[in-house]
PDB file of C-alpha atoms and ligand atoms in Angstrom:
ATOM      1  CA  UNK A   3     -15.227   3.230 -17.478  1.00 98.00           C
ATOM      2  CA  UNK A   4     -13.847   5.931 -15.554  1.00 98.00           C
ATOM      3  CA  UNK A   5     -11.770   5.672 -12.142  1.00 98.00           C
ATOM      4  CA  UNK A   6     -11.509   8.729  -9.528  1.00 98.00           C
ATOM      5  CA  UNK A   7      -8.327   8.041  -8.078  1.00 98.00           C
ATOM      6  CA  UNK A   8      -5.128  10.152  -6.426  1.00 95.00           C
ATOM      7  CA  UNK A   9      -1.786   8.825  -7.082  1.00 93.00           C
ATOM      8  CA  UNK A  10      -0.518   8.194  -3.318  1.00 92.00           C
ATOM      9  CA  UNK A  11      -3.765   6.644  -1.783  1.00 94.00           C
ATOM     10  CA  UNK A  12      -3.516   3.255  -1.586  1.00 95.00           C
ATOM     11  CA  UNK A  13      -6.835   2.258  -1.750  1.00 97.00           C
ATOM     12  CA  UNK A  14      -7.014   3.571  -5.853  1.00 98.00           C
ATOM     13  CA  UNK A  15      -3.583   2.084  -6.189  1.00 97.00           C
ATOM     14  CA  UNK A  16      -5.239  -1.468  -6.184  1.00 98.00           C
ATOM     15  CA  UNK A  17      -7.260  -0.390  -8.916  1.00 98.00           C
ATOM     16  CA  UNK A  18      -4.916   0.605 -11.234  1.00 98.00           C
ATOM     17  CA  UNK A  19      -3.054  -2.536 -10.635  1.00 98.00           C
ATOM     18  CA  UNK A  20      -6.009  -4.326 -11.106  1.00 98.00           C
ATOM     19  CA  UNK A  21      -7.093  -2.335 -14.565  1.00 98.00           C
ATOM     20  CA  UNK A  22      -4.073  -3.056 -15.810  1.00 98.00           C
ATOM     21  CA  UNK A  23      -3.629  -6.802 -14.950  1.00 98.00           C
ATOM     22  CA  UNK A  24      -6.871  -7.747 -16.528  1.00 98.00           C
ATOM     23  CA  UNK A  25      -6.147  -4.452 -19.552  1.00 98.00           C
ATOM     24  CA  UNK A  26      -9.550  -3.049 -18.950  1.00 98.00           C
ATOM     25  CA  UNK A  27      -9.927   0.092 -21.011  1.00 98.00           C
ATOM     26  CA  UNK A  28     -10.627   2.736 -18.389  1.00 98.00           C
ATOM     27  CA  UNK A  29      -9.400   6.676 -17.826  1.00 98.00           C
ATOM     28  CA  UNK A  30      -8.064   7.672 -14.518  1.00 97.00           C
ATOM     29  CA  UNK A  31      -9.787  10.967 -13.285  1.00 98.00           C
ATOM     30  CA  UNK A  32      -7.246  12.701 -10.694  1.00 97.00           C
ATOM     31  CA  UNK A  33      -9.146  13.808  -7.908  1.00 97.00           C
ATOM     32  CA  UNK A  34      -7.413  16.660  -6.406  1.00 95.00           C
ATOM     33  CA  UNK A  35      -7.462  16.097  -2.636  1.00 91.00           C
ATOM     34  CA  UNK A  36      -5.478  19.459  -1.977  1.00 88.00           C
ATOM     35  CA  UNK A  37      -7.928  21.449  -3.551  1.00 93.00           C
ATOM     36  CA  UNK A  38     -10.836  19.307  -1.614  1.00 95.00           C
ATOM     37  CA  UNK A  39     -12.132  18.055  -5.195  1.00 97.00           C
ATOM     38  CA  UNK A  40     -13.245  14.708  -3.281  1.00 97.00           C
ATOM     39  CA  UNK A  41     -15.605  16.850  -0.461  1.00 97.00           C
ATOM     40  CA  UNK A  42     -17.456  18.658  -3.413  1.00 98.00           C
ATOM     41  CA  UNK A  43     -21.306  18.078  -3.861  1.00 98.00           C
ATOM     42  CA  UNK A  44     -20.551  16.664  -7.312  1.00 97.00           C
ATOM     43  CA  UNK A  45     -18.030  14.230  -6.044  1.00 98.00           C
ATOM     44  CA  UNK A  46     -20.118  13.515  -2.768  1.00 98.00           C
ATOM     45  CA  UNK A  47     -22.808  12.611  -5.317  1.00 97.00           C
ATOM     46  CA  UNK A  48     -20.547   9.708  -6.759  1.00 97.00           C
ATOM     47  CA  UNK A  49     -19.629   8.535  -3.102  1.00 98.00           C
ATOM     48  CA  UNK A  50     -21.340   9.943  -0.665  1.00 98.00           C
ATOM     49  CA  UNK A  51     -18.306   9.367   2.028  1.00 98.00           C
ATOM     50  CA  UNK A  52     -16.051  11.737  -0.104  1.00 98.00           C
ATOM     51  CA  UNK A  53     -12.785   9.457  -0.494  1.00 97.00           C
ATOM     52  CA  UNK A  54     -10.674   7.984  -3.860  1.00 98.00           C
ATOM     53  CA  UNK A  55     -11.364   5.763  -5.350  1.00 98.00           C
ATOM     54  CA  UNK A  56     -14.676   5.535  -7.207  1.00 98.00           C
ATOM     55  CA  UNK A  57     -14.915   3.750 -10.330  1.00 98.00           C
ATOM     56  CA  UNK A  58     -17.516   5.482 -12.840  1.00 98.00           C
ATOM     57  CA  UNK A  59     -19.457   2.644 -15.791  1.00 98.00           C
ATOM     58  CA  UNK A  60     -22.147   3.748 -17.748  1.00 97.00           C
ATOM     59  CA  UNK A  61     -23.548   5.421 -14.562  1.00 96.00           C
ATOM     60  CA  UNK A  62     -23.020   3.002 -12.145  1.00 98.00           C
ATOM     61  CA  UNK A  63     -21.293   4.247  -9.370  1.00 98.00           C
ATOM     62  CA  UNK A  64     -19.558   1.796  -7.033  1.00 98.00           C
ATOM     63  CA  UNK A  65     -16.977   2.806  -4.049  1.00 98.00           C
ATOM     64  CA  UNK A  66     -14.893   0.725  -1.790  1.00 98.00           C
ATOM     65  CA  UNK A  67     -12.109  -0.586  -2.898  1.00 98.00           C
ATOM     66  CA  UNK A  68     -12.327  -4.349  -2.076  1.00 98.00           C
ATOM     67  CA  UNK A  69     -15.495  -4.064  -4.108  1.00 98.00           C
ATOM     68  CA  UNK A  70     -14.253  -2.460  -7.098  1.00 98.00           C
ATOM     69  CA  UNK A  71     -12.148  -5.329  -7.450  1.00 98.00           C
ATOM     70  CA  UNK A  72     -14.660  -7.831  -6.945  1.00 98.00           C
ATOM     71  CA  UNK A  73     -16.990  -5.657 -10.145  1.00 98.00           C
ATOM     72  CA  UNK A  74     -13.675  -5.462 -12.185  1.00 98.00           C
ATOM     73  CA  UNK A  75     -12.112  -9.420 -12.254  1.00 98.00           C
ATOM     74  CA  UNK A  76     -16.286 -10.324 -12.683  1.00 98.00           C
ATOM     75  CA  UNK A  77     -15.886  -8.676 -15.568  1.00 98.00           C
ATOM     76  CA  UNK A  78     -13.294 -11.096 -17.085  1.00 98.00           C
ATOM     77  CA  UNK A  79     -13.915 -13.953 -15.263  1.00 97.00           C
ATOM     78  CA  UNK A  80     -11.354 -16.054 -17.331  1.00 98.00           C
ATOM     79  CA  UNK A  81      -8.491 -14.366 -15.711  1.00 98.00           C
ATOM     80  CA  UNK A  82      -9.035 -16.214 -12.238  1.00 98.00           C
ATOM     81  CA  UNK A  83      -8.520 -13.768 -10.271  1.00 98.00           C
ATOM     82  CA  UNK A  84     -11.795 -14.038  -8.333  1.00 98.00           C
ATOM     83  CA  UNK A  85     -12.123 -17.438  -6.713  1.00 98.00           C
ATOM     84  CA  UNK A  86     -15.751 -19.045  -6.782  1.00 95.00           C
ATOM     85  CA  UNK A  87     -15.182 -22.420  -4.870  1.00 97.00           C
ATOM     86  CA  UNK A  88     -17.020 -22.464  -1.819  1.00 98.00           C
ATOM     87  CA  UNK A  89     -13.472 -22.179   0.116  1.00 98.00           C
ATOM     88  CA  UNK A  90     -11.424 -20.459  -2.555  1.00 98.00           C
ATOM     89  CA  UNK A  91     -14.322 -17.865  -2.239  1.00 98.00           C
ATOM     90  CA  UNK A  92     -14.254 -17.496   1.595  1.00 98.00           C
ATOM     91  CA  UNK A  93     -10.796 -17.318   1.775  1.00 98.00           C
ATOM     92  CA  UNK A  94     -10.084 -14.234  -0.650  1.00 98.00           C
ATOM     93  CA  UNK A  95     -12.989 -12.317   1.518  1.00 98.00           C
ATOM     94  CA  UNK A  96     -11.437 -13.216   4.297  1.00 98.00           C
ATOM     95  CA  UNK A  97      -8.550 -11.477   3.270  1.00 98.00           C
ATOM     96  CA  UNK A  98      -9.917  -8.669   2.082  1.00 98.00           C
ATOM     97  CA  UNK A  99     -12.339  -8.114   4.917  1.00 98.00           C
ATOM     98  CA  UNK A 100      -9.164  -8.890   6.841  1.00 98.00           C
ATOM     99  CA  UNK A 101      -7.251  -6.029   4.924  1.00 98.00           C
ATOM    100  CA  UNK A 102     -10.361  -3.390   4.883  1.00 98.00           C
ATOM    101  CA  UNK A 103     -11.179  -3.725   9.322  1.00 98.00           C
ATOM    102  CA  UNK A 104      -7.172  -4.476  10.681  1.00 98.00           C
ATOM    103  CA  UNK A 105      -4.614  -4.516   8.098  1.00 98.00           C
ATOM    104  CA  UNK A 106      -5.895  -0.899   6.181  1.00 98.00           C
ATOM    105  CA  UNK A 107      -6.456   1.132   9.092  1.00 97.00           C
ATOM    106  CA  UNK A 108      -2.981   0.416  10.835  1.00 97.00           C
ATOM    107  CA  UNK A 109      -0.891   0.781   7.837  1.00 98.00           C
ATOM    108  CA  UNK A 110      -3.259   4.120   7.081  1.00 96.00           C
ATOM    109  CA  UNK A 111      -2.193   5.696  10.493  1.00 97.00           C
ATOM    110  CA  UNK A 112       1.551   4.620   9.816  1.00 97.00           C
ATOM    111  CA  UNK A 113       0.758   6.778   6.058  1.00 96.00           C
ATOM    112  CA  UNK A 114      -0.634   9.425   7.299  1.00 95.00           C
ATOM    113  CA  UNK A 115       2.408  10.607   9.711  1.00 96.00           C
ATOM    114  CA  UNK A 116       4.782  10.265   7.317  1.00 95.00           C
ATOM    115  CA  UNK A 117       3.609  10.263   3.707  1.00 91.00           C
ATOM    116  CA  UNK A 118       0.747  12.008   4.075  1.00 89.00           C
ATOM    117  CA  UNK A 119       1.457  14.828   6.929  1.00 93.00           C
ATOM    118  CA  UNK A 120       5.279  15.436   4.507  1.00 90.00           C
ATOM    119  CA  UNK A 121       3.140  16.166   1.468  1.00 85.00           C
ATOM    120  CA  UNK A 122       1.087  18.712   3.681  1.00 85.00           C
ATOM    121  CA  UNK A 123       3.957  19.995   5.075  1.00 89.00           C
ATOM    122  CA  UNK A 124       3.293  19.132   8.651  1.00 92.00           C
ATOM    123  CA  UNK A 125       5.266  17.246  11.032  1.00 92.00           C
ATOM    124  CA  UNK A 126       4.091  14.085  12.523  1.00 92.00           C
ATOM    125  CA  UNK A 127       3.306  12.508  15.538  1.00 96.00           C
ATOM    126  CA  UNK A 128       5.835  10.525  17.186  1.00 96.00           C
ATOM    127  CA  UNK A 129       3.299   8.910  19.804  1.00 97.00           C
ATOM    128  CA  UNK A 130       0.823   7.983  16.598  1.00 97.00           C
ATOM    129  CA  UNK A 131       3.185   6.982  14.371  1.00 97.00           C
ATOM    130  CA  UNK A 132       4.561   4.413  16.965  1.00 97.00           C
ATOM    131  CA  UNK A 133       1.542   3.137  18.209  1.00 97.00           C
ATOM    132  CA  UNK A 134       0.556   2.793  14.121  1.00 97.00           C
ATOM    133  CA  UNK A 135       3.612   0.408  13.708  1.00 97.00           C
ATOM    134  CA  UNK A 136       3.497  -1.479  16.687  1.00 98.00           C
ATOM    135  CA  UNK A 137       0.045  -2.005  15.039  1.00 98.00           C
ATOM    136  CA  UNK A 138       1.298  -2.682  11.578  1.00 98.00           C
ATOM    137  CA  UNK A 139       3.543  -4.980  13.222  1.00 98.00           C
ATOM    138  CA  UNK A 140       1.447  -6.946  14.687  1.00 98.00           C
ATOM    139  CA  UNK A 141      -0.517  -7.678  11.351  1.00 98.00           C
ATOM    140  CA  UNK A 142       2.641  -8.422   9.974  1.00 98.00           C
ATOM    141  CA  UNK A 143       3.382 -11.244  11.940  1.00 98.00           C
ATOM    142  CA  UNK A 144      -0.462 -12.300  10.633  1.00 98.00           C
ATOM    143  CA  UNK A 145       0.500 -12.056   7.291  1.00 98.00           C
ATOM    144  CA  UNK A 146       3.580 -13.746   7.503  1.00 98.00           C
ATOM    145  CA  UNK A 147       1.704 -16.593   9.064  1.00 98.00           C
ATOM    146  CA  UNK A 148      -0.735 -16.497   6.412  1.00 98.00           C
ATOM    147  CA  UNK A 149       1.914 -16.925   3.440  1.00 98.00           C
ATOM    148  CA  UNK A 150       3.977 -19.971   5.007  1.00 98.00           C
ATOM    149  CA  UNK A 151       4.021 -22.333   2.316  1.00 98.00           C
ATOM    150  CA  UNK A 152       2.313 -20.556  -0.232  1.00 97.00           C
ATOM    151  CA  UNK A 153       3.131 -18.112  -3.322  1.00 98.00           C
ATOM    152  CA  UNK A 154      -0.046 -16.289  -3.004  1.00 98.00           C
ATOM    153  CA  UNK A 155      -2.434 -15.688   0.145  1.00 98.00           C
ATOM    154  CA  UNK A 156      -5.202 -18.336  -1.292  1.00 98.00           C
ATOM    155  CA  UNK A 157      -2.595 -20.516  -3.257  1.00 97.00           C
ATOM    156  CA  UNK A 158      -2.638 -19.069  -6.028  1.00 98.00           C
ATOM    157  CA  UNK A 159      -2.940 -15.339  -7.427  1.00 98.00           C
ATOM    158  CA  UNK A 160      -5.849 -13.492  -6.988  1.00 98.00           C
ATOM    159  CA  UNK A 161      -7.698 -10.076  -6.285  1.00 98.00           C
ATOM    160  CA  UNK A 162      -6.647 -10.199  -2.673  1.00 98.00           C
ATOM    161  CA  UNK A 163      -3.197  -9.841  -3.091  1.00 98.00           C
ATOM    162  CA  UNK A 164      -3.505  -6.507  -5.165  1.00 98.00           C
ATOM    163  CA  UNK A 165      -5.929  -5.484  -2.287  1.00 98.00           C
ATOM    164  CA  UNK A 166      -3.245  -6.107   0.508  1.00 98.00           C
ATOM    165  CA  UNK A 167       0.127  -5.428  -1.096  1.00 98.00           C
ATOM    166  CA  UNK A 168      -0.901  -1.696  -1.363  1.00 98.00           C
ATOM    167  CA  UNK A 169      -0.941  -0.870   1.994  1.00 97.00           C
ATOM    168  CA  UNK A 170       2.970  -2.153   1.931  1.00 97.00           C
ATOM    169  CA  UNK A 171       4.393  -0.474  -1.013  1.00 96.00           C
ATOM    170  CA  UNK A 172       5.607   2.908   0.272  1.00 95.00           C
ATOM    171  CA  UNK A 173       7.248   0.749   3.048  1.00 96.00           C
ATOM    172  CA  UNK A 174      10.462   3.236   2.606  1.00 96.00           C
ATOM    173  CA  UNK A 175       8.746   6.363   3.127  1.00 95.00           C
ATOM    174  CA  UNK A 176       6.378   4.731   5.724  1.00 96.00           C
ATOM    175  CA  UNK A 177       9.815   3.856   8.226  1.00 96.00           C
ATOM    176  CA  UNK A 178       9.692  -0.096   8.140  1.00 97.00           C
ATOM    177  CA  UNK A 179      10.903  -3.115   5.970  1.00 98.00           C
ATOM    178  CA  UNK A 180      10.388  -6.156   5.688  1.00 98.00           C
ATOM    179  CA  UNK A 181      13.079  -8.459   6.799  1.00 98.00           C
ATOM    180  CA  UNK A 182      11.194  -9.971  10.202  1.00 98.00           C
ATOM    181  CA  UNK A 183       8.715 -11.173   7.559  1.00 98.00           C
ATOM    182  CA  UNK A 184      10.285 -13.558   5.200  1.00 98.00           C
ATOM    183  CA  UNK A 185       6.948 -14.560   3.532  1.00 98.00           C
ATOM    184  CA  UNK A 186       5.833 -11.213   3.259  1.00 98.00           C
ATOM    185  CA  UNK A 187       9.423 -10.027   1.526  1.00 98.00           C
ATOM    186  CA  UNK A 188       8.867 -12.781  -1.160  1.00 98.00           C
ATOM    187  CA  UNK A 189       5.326 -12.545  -1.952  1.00 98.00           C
ATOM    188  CA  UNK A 190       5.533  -8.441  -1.957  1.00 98.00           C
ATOM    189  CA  UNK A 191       8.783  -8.708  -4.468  1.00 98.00           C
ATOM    190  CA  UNK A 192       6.653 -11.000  -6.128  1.00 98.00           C
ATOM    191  CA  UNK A 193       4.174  -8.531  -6.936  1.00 98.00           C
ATOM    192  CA  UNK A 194       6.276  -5.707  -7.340  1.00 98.00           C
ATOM    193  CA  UNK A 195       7.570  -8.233  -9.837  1.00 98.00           C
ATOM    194  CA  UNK A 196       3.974  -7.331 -12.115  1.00 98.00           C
ATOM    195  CA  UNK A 197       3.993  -5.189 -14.825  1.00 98.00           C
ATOM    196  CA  UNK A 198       0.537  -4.540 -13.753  1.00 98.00           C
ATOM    197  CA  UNK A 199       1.856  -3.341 -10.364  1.00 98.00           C
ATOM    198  CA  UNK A 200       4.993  -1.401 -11.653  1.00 97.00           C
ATOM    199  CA  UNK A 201       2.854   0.360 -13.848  1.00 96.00           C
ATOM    200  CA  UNK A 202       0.676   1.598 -10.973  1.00 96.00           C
ATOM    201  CA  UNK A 203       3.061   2.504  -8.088  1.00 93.00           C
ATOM    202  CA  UNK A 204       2.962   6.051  -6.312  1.00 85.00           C
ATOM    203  CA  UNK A 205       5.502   8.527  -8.287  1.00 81.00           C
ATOM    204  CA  UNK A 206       7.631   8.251  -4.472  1.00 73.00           C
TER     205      UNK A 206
HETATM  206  N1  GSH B 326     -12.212   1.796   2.635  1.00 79.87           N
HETATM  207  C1  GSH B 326     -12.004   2.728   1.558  1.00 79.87           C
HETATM  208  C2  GSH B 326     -10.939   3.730   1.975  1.00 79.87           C
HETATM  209  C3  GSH B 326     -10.846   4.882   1.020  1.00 79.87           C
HETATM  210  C4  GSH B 326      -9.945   5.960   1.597  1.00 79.87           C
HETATM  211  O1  GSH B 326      -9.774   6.063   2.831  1.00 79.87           O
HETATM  212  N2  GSH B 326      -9.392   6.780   0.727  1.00 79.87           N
HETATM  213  C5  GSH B 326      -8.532   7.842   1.196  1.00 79.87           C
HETATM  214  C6  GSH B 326      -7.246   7.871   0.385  1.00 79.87           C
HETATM  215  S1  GSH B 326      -6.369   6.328   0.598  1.00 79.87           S
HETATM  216  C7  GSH B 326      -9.265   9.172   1.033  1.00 79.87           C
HETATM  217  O2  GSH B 326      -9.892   9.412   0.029  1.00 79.87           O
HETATM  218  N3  GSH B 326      -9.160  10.030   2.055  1.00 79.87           N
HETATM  219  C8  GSH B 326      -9.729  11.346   2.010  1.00 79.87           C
HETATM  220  C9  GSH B 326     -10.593  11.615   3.201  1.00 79.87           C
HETATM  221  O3  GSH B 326     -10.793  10.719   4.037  1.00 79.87           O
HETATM  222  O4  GSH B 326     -11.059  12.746   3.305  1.00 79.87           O
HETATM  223  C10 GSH B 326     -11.591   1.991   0.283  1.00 79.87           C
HETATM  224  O5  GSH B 326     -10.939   0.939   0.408  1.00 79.87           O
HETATM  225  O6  GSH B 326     -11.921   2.441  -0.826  1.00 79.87           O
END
């Protein structure tokens, strides 16, 4: 397997995490965003919307995230990490649709003016980046919700929590923490607690 990733997007870093919880042999393919690599015909021919990540197996081409997950924990279905109870099931695709339509897009404007717009050199927008965190905040106090009483966001570990702890890694660089959010602190330490997650942070 191959996986067409970039180091600081968020969306591959799940993947990695994932790869490496479950020690799937697979080679990362860095897909240099600066030099447009992911908006050439070649690369538009593996996903046709032109964005990391895309994971590559025996020429089977499958983009989105969420689903890459979903293909990759199939794969070793021992590990547990993809619930198949009728409510176990639900529940981790709520959370990742959750992540993918609310929690993704808010954290992804809070990125982009401040991770993203510093590696291009470019200054960002105070009125965006505010109204991004007032966002994020919001989903915060979701999540936080979400975890009372509970290690992981369905109980017990599983491909959802890779999926929504990347969007909070680069919390420093992104302006915000985490100490409103008690639940969130413990689970994300918890994670950040992985090998399989160590191994696969942003070099920030
Ligand atoms: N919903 C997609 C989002 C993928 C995505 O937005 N990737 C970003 C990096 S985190 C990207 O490639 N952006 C380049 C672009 O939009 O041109 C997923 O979860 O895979």
């Amino acid at each position: 397997m191959k996986l067409f990733h970039h180091p600081f997007s968020s969306a591959a870093f799940k993947v990695r995490a994932l790869i490496h919880e479950l020690g799937l042999p697979c080679e990362l393919v860095t897909v240099d965003m600066s030099k447009g690599e992911h908006k050439t015909p070649e690369y538009v021919a593996k996903n046709p919307n032109g964005k990391v990540p895309v994971l590559e197996d025996e020429g089977f081409h499958l983009w989105e995230s969420n689903a890459i997950l979903c293909y990759l924990a199939a794969k070793k279905p021992e590990s547990g990490l993809l619930l198949t109870e009728a409510r176990g099931m639900a529940l981790m695709h709520q959370w990742l649709q959750w992540h993918a339509t609310t929690l993704s897009p808010s954290a992804g404007e809070v990125m982009m003016q401040t991770v993203y717009l510093r590696i291009m050199g470019q200054q960002k927008d105070e009125a965006k980046y505010a109204a991004g965190l007032e966002k994020l905040r919001r989903d915060l106090g979701v999540l936080e919700k979400g975890l009372a009483g509970k290690e992981y966001l369905c109980g017990k570990l599983t491909i959802a929590d890779f999926s929504l702890v990347s969007n909070l890694l680069l919390r420093g660089p992104m302006g915000f923490d985490l100490e409103a959010y008690p639940n969130v602190k413990a689970w994300v330490a918890r994670m950040e607690d992985r090998e399989s997650v160590r191994k696969s942070l942003p070099p920030l």
